[in-house]
Amino acid sequence: MNDHQAVETDYWVVLADTEREQWGYMPSKALGPLSFGTTRREAVSVMAEHGFSSAESEIERWNPQRAQWRVEFSRAQSDDRRPAVKCYFVEGVGLTCVLVDGLCGPQVILRGLRLIGRVPSELDAEMEAHALEQGFGIWYCLGGDLSWSGFEFDRGAQRAGDGVVSWASFFNTAGIAGTSWDITPAEVRHHG
């Protein structure tokens, strides 16, 4: 076999919106079937009802007094190459952060805008136009991506073969952190 035959090209395939679950988002409250503050067990159960399999692991603690876990959710019918959704839980607080993958995660719709799997510059233009129409303040995440203040999500870009698509991290600081950078595990900022 030559080197070209060993390459797995399906790894970079971006799901079409018609193949993705369509999730709504209520900032700091709920994302699709998930509610912020829910326990790991409850999240695993509700995601299983939506056709996702799960894998749990404890991760590095941001606070020495509170354990923190990651639960990766993959589409049960897929080959589980990459998780579609990663949820992060803090002991005694519950679900605090949800990362939605740009290649295979559900489509998240906020105020009519599709946030996942988009060309970042096109999404930025739509977000900016919507913010100006509605009189919302806009700000840039540390990575340079556009967001709205008060909507409790951070956006980034991830590789999709030779292109890039948008992913997003949705969060609730749950009164134990001041900003997304305080509550979101560092691995989320390196997604892609």
PDB file of N, CA and C in Angstrom, residues 4 7-8 11 68-69 77 82 89 105 117 122-123 136 180 186:
ATOM      1  N   HIS A   4      -0.563   7.304  -0.024  1.00  0.00           N
ATOM      2  CA  HIS A   4      -1.814   7.962  -0.383  1.00  0.00           C
ATOM      3  C   HIS A   4      -3.034   7.108  -0.044  1.00  0.00           C
ATOM      4  N   VAL A   7      -4.410   7.461   3.829  1.00  0.00           N
ATOM      5  CA  VAL A   7      -5.006   8.702   4.305  1.00  0.00           C
ATOM      6  C   VAL A   7      -6.516   8.528   4.459  1.00  0.00           C
ATOM      7  N   GLU A   8      -7.031   8.932   5.613  1.00  0.00           N
ATOM      8  CA  GLU A   8      -8.472   8.880   5.895  1.00  0.00           C
ATOM      9  C   GLU A   8      -9.066  10.236   5.548  1.00  0.00           C
ATOM     10  N   TYR A  11     -12.216  12.226   7.620  1.00  0.00           N
ATOM     11  CA  TYR A  11     -11.994  12.920   8.889  1.00  0.00           C
ATOM     12  C   TYR A  11     -12.370  14.400   8.787  1.00  0.00           C
ATOM     13  N   GLN A  68     -13.475  18.147  38.224  1.00  0.00           N
ATOM     14  CA  GLN A  68     -14.072  18.563  36.958  1.00  0.00           C
ATOM     15  C   GLN A  68     -14.007  17.401  35.982  1.00  0.00           C
ATOM     16  N   TRP A  69     -15.087  17.224  35.193  1.00  0.00           N
ATOM     17  CA  TRP A  69     -15.178  16.113  34.249  1.00  0.00           C
ATOM     18  C   TRP A  69     -15.496  16.612  32.852  1.00  0.00           C
ATOM     19  N   GLN A  77     -24.693   6.338  15.706  1.00  0.00           N
ATOM     20  CA  GLN A  77     -24.718   5.645  14.425  1.00  0.00           C
ATOM     21  C   GLN A  77     -23.435   5.876  13.614  1.00  0.00           C
ATOM     22  N   ARG A  82     -14.727  11.320  16.030  1.00  0.00           N
ATOM     23  CA  ARG A  82     -14.553  12.541  16.812  1.00  0.00           C
ATOM     24  C   ARG A  82     -15.873  12.856  17.515  1.00  0.00           C
ATOM     25  N   PHE A  89     -18.267  19.506  33.357  1.00  0.00           N
ATOM     26  CA  PHE A  89     -19.021  19.541  34.603  1.00  0.00           C
ATOM     27  C   PHE A  89     -18.084  19.864  35.755  1.00  0.00           C
ATOM     28  N   GLY A 105     -20.878  18.505  14.889  1.00  0.00           N
ATOM     29  CA  GLY A 105     -21.788  18.844  15.983  1.00  0.00           C
ATOM     30  C   GLY A 105     -23.141  19.294  15.489  1.00  0.00           C
ATOM     31  N   GLY A 117     -20.322  25.162  11.990  1.00  0.00           N
ATOM     32  CA  GLY A 117     -19.965  24.645  10.676  1.00  0.00           C
ATOM     33  C   GLY A 117     -19.999  25.673   9.564  1.00  0.00           C
ATOM     34  N   GLU A 122     -18.074  34.723   6.919  1.00  0.00           N
ATOM     35  CA  GLU A 122     -19.482  34.901   6.552  1.00  0.00           C
ATOM     36  C   GLU A 122     -20.348  35.000   7.801  1.00  0.00           C
ATOM     37  N   LEU A 123     -20.062  34.171   8.792  1.00  0.00           N
ATOM     38  CA  LEU A 123     -20.810  34.235  10.048  1.00  0.00           C
ATOM     39  C   LEU A 123     -20.564  35.569  10.752  1.00  0.00           C
ATOM     40  N   PHE A 136     -27.321  45.686  19.530  1.00  0.00           N
ATOM     41  CA  PHE A 136     -26.511  44.918  20.478  1.00  0.00           C
ATOM     42  C   PHE A 136     -25.071  45.399  20.446  1.00  0.00           C
ATOM     43  N   SER A 180     -15.999  33.532  30.780  1.00  0.00           N
ATOM     44  CA  SER A 180     -15.844  32.225  30.132  1.00  0.00           C
ATOM     45  C   SER A 180     -14.419  31.709  30.295  1.00  0.00           C
ATOM     46  N   ALA A 186      -8.976  24.909  29.535  1.00  0.00           N
ATOM     47  CA  ALA A 186      -8.027  25.375  28.525  1.00  0.00           C
ATOM     48  C   ALA A 186      -8.104  24.569  27.250  1.00  0.00           C
TER      49      ALA A 186
END
